Coordinates of N, CA and C in Angstrom, one line a residue:
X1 N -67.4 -38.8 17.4 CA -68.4 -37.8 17.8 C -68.0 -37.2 19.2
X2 N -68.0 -36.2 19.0 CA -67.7 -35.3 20.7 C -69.0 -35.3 21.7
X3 N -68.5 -35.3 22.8 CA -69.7 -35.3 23.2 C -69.9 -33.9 24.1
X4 N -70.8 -33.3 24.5 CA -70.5 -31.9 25.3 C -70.1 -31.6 25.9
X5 N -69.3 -32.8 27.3 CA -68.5 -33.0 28.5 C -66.8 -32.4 27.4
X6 N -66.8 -33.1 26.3 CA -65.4 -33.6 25.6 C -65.7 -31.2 25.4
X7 N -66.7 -30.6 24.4 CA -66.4 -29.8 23.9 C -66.1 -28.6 25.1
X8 N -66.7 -28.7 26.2 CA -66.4 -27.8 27.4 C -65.1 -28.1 28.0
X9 N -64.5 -29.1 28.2 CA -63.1 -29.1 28.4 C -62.2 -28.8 27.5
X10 N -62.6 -29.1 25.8 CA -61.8 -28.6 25.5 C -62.0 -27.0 25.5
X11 N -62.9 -25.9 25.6 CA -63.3 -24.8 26.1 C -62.0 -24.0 26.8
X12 N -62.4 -24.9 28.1 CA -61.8 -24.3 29.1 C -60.2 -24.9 29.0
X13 N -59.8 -25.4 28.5 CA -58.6 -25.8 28.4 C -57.7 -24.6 27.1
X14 N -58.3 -24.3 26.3 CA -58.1 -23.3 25.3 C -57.6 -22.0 26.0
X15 N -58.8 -21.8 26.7 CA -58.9 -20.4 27.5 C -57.7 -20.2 28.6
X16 N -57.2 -21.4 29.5 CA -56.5 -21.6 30.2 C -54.7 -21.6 29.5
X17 N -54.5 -22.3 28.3 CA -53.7 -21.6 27.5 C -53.4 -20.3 27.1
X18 N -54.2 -19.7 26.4 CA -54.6 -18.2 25.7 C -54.2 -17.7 27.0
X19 N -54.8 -17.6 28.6 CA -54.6 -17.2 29.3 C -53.2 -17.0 29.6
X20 N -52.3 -18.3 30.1 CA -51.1 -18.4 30.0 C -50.1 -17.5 29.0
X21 N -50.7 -17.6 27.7 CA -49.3 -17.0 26.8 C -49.9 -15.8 27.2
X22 N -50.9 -15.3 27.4 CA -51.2 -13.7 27.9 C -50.0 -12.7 28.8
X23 N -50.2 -13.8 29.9 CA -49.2 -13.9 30.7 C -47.7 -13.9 30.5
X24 N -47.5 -14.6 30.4 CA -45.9 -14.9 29.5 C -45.5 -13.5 28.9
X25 N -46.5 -13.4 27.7 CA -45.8 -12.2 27.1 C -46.2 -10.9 27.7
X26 N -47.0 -10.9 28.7 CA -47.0 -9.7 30.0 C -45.6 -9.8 30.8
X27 N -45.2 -10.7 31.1 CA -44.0 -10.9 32.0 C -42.8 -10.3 31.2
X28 N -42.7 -10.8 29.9 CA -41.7 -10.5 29.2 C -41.6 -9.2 28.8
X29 N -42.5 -8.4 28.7 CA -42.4 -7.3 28.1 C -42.6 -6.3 29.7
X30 N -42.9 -6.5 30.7 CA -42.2 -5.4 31.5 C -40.9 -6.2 32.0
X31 N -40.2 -7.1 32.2 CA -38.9 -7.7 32.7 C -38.2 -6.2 31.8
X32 N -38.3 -6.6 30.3 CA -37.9 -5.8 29.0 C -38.0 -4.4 29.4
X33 N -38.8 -3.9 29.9 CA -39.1 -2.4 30.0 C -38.2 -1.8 31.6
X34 N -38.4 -3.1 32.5 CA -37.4 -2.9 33.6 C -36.1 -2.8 33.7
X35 N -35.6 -3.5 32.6 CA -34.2 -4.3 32.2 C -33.5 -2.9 31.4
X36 N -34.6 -2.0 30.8 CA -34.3 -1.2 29.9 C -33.6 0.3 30.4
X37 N -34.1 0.3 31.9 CA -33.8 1.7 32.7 C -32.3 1.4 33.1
X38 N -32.4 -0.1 33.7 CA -30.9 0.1 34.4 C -29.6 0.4 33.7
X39 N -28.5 0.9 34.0 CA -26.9 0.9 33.2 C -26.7 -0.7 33.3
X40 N -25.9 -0.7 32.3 CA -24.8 -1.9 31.6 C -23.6 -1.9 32.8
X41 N -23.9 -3.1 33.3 CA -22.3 -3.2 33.8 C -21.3 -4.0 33.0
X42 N -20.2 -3.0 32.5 CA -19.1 -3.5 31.9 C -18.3 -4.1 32.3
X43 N -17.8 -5.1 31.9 CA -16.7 -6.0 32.6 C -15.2 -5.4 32.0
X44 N -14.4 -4.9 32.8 CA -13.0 -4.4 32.2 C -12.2 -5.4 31.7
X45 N -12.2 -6.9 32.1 CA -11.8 -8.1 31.2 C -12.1 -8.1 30.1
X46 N -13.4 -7.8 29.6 CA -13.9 -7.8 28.1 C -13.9 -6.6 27.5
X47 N -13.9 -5.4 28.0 CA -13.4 -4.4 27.2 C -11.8 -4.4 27.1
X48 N -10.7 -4.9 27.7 CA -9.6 -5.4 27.5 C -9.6 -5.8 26.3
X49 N -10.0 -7.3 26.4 CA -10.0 -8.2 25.4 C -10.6 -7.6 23.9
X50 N -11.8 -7.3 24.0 CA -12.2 -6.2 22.7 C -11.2 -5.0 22.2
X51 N -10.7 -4.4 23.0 CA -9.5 -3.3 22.5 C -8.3 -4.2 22.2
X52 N -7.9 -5.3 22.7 CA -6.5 -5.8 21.9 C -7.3 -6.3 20.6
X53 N -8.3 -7.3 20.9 CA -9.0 -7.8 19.1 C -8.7 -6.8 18.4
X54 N -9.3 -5.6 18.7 CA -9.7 -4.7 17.4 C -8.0 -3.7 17.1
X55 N -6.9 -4.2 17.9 CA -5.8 -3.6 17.5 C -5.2 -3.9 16.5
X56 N -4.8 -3.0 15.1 CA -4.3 -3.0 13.5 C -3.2 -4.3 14.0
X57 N -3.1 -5.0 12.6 CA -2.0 -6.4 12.9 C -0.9 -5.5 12.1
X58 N -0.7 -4.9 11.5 CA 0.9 -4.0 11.2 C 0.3 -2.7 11.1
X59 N 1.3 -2.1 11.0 CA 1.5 -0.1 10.5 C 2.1 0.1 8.9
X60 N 1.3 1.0 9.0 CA 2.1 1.8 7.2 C 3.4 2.8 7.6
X61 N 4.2 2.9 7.1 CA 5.3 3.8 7.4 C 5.2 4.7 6.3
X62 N 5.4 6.1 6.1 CA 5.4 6.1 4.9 C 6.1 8.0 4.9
X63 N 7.2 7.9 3.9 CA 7.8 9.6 3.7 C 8.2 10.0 5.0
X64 N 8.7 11.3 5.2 CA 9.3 11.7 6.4 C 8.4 11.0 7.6
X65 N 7.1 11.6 7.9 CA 6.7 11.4 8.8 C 7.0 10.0 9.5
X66 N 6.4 9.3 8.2 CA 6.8 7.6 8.6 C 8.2 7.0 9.3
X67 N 8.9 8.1 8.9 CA 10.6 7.5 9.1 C 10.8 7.8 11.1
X68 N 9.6 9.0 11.0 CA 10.0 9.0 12.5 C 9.2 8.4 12.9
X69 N 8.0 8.1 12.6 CA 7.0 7.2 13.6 C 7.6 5.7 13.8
X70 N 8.7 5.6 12.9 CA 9.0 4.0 12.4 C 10.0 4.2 13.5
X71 N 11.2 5.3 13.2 CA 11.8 5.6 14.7 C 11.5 5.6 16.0
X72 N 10.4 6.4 16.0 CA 10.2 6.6 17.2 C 9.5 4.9 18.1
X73 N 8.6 4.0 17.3 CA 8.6 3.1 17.6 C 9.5 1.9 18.1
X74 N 10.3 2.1 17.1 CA 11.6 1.0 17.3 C 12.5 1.9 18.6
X75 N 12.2 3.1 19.0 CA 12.6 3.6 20.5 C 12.4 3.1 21.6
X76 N 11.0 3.2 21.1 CA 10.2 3.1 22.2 C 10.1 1.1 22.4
X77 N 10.0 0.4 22.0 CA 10.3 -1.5 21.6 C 11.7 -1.3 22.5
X78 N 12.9 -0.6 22.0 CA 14.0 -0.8 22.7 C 14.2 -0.7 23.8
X79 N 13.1 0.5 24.8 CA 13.3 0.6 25.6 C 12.6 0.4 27.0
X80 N 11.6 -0.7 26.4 CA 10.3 -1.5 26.9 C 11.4 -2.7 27.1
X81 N 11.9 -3.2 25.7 CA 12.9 -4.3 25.9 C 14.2 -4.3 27.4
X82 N 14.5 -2.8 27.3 CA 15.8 -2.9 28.4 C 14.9 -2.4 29.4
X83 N 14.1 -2.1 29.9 CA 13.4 -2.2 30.7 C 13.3 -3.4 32.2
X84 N 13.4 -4.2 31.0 CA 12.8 -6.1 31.5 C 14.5 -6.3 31.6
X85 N 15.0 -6.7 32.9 CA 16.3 -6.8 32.9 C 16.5 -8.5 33.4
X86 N 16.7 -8.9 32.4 CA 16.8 -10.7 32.6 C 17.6 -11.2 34.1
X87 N 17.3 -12.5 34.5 CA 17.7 -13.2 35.7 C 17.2 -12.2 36.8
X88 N 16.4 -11.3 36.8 CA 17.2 -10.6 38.2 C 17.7 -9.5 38.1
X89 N 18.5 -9.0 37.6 CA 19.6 -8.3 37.1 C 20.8 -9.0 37.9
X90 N 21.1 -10.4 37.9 CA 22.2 -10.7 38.6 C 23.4 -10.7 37.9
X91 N 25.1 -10.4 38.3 CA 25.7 -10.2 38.0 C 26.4 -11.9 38.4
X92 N 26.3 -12.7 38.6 CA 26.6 -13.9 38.8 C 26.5 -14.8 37.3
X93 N 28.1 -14.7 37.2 CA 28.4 -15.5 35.7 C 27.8 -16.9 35.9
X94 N 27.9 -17.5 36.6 CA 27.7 -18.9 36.7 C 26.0 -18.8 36.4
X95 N 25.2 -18.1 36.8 CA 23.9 -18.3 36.8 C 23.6 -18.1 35.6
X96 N 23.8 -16.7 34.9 CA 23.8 -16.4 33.5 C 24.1 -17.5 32.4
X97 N 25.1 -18.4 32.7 CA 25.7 -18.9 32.0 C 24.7 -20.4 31.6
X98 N 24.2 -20.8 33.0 CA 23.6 -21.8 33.0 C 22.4 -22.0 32.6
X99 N 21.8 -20.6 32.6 CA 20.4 -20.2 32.5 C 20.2 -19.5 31.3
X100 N 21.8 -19.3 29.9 CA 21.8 -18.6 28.5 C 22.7 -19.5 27.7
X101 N 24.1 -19.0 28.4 CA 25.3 -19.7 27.3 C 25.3 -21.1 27.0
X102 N 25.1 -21.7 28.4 CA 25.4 -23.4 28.2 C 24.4 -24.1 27.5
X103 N 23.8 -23.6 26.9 CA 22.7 -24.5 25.7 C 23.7 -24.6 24.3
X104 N 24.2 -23.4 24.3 CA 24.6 -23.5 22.9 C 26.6 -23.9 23.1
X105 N 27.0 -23.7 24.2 CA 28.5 -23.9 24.5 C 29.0 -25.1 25.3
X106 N 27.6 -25.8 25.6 CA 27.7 -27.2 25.9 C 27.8 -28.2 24.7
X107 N 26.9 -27.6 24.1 CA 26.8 -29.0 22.4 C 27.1 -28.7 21.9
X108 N 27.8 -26.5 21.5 CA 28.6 -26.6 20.1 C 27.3 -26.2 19.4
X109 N 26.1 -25.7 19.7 CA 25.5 -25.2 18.6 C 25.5 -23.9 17.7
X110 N 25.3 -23.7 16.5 CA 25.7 -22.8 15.7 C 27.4 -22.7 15.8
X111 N 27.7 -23.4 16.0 CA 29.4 -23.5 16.3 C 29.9 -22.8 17.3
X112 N 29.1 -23.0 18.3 CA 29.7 -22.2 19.5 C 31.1 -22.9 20.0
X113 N 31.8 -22.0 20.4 CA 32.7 -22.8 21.1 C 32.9 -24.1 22.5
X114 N 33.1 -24.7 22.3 CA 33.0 -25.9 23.9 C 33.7 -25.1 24.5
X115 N 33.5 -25.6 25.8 CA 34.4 -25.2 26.8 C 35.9 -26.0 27.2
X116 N 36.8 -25.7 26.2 CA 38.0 -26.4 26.3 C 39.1 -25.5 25.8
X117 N 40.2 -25.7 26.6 CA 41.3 -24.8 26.7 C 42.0 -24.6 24.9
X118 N 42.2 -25.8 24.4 CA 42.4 -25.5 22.8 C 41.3 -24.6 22.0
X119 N 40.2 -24.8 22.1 CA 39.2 -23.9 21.4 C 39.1 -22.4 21.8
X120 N 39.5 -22.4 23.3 CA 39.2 -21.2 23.5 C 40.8 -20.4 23.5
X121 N 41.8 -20.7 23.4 CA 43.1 -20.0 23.7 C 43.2 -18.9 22.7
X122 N 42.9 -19.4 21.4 CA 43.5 -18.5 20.5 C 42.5 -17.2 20.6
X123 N 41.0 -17.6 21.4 CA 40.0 -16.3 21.4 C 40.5 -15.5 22.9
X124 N 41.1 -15.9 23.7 CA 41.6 -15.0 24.9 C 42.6 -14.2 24.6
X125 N 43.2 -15.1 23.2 CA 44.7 -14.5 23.1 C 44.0 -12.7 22.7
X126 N 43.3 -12.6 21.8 CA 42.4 -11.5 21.7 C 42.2 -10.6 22.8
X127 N 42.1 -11.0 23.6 CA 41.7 -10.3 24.6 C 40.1 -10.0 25.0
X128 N 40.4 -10.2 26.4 CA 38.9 -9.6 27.2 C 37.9 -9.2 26.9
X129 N 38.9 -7.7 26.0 CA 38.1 -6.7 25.5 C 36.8 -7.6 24.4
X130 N 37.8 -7.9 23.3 CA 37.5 -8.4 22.3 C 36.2 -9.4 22.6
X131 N 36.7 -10.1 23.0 CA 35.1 -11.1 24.0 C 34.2 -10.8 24.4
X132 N 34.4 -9.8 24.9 CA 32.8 -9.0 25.4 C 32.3 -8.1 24.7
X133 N 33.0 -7.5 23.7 CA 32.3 -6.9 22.6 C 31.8 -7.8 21.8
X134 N 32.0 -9.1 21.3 CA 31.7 -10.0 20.5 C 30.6 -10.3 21.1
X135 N 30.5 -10.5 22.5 CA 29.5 -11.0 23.6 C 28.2 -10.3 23.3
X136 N 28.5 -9.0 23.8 CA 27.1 -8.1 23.1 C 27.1 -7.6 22.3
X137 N 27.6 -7.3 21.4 CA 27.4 -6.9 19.7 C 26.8 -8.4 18.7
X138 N 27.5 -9.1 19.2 CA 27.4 -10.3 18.4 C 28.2 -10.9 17.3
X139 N 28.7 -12.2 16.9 CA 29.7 -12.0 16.1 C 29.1 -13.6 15.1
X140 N 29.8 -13.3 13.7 CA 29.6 -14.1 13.0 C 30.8 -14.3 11.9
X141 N 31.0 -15.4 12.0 CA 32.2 -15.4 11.4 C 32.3 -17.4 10.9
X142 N 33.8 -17.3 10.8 CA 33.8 -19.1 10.3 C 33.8 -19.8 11.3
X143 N 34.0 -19.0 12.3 CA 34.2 -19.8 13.7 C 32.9 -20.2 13.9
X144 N 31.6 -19.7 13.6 CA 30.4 -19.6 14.2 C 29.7 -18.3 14.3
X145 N 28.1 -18.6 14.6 CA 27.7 -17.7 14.8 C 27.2 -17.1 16.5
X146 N 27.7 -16.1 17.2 CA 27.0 -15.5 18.4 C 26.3 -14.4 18.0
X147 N 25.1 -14.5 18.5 CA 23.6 -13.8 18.3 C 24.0 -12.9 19.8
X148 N 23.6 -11.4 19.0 CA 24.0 -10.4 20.6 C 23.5 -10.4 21.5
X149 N 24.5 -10.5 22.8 CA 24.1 -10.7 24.2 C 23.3 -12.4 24.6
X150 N 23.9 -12.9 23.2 CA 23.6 -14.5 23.3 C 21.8 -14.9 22.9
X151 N 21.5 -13.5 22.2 CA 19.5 -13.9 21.6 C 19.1 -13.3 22.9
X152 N 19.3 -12.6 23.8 CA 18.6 -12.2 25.4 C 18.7 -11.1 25.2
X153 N 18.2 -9.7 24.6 CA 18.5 -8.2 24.9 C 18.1 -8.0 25.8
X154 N 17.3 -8.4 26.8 CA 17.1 -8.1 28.1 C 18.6 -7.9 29.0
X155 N 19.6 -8.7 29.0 CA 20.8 -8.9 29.5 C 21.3 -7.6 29.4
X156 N 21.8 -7.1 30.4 CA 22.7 -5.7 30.6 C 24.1 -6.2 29.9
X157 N 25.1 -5.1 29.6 CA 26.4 -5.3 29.4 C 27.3 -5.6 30.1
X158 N 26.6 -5.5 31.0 CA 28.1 -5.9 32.5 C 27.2 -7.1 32.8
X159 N 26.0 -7.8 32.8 CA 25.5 -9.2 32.8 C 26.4 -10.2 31.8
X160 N 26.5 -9.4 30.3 CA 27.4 -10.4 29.4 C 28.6 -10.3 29.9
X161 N 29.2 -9.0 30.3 CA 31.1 -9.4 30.6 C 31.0 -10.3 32.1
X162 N 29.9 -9.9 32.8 CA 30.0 -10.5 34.2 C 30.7 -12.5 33.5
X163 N 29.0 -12.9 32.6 CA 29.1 -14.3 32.0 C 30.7 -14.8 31.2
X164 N 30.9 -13.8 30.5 CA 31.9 -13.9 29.8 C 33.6 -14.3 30.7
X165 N 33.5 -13.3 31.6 CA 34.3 -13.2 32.6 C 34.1 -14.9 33.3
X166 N 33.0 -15.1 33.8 CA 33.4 -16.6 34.3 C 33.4 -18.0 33.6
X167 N 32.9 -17.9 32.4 CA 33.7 -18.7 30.8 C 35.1 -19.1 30.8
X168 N 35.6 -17.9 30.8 CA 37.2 -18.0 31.1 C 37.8 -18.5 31.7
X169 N 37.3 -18.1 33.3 CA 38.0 -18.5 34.2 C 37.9 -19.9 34.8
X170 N 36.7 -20.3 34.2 CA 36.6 -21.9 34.1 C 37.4 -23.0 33.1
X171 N 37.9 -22.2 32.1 CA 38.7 -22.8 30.6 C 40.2 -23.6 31.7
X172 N 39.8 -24.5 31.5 CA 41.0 -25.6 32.7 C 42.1 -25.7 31.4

């Protein structure tokens, strides 16, 4: 059984709620109305990040047009690539060498040549020339395979003869 003390508290306790959410959704709905005049401040990080998301994962090439868009792309890739000019652009064979060739001309991988006067004689006998076109063109053969400019197209051509050039001159 309630008693009248019990039903007036609970009264005013009702009211005191009701009152509150009154409140509450008064607060919220001008914050909302406040919130609603100001501009958006964009963050250029995230519109960044949203324009690479939303960028196509390949291209259609297609008929003439395509042939030059596909050109003109692979122009434009090439010359973003030579752009970026590896080491530095240093002309210092030794650094090139240590820092590209000697991975694969230390252990002989893909059949590179070691660096020993028997392996390398019969490729000098060729000549210079011959070496540094192999160097940056690239060459594949029984001897092995060299990937052009050693896998780095960053590397200028006078970077590979520079490297090529102190290969040589080290062959004891």
């Amino acid at each position: 059984m309630l008693r009248s003390q019990d039903i007036s508290f609970l009264k005013h306790f009702s009211m005191i709620l009701a009152a509150l959410v009154v409140v509450t959704v008064a607060l919220i709905l001008v914050a909302g109305w406040i919130y609603e005049g100001r501009p958006r401040e964009e963050s250029l990080a995230a519109i960044e990040h949203t324009t690479q998301r939303l960028q196509p994962v390949g291209r259609v090439y297609a008929g003439e047009t395509g042939a030059a868009a596909m050109a003109a792309a692979a122009a434009a890739a090439q010359q973003a690539a030579s752009a970026q000019v590896a080491y530095g652009g240093t002309l210092e064979g030794e650094v090139i060498y240590n820092s590209l060739c000697g991975t694969c001309h230390n252990s002989g991988a893909g059949g590179a040549p070691l660096m020993t006067a028997e392996v390398w004689a019969p490729r000098i006998d060729r000549g210079m020339e011959a070496l540094v076109r192999n160097a940056i063109t690239g060459y594949q053969g029984e001897d092995g395979i060299m990937p052009p400019k050693g896998g780095n197209p960053a590397l200028t051509d006078a970077q590979v003869e520079a490297a090529v050039l102190w290969m040589v001159e080290q062959i004891p």
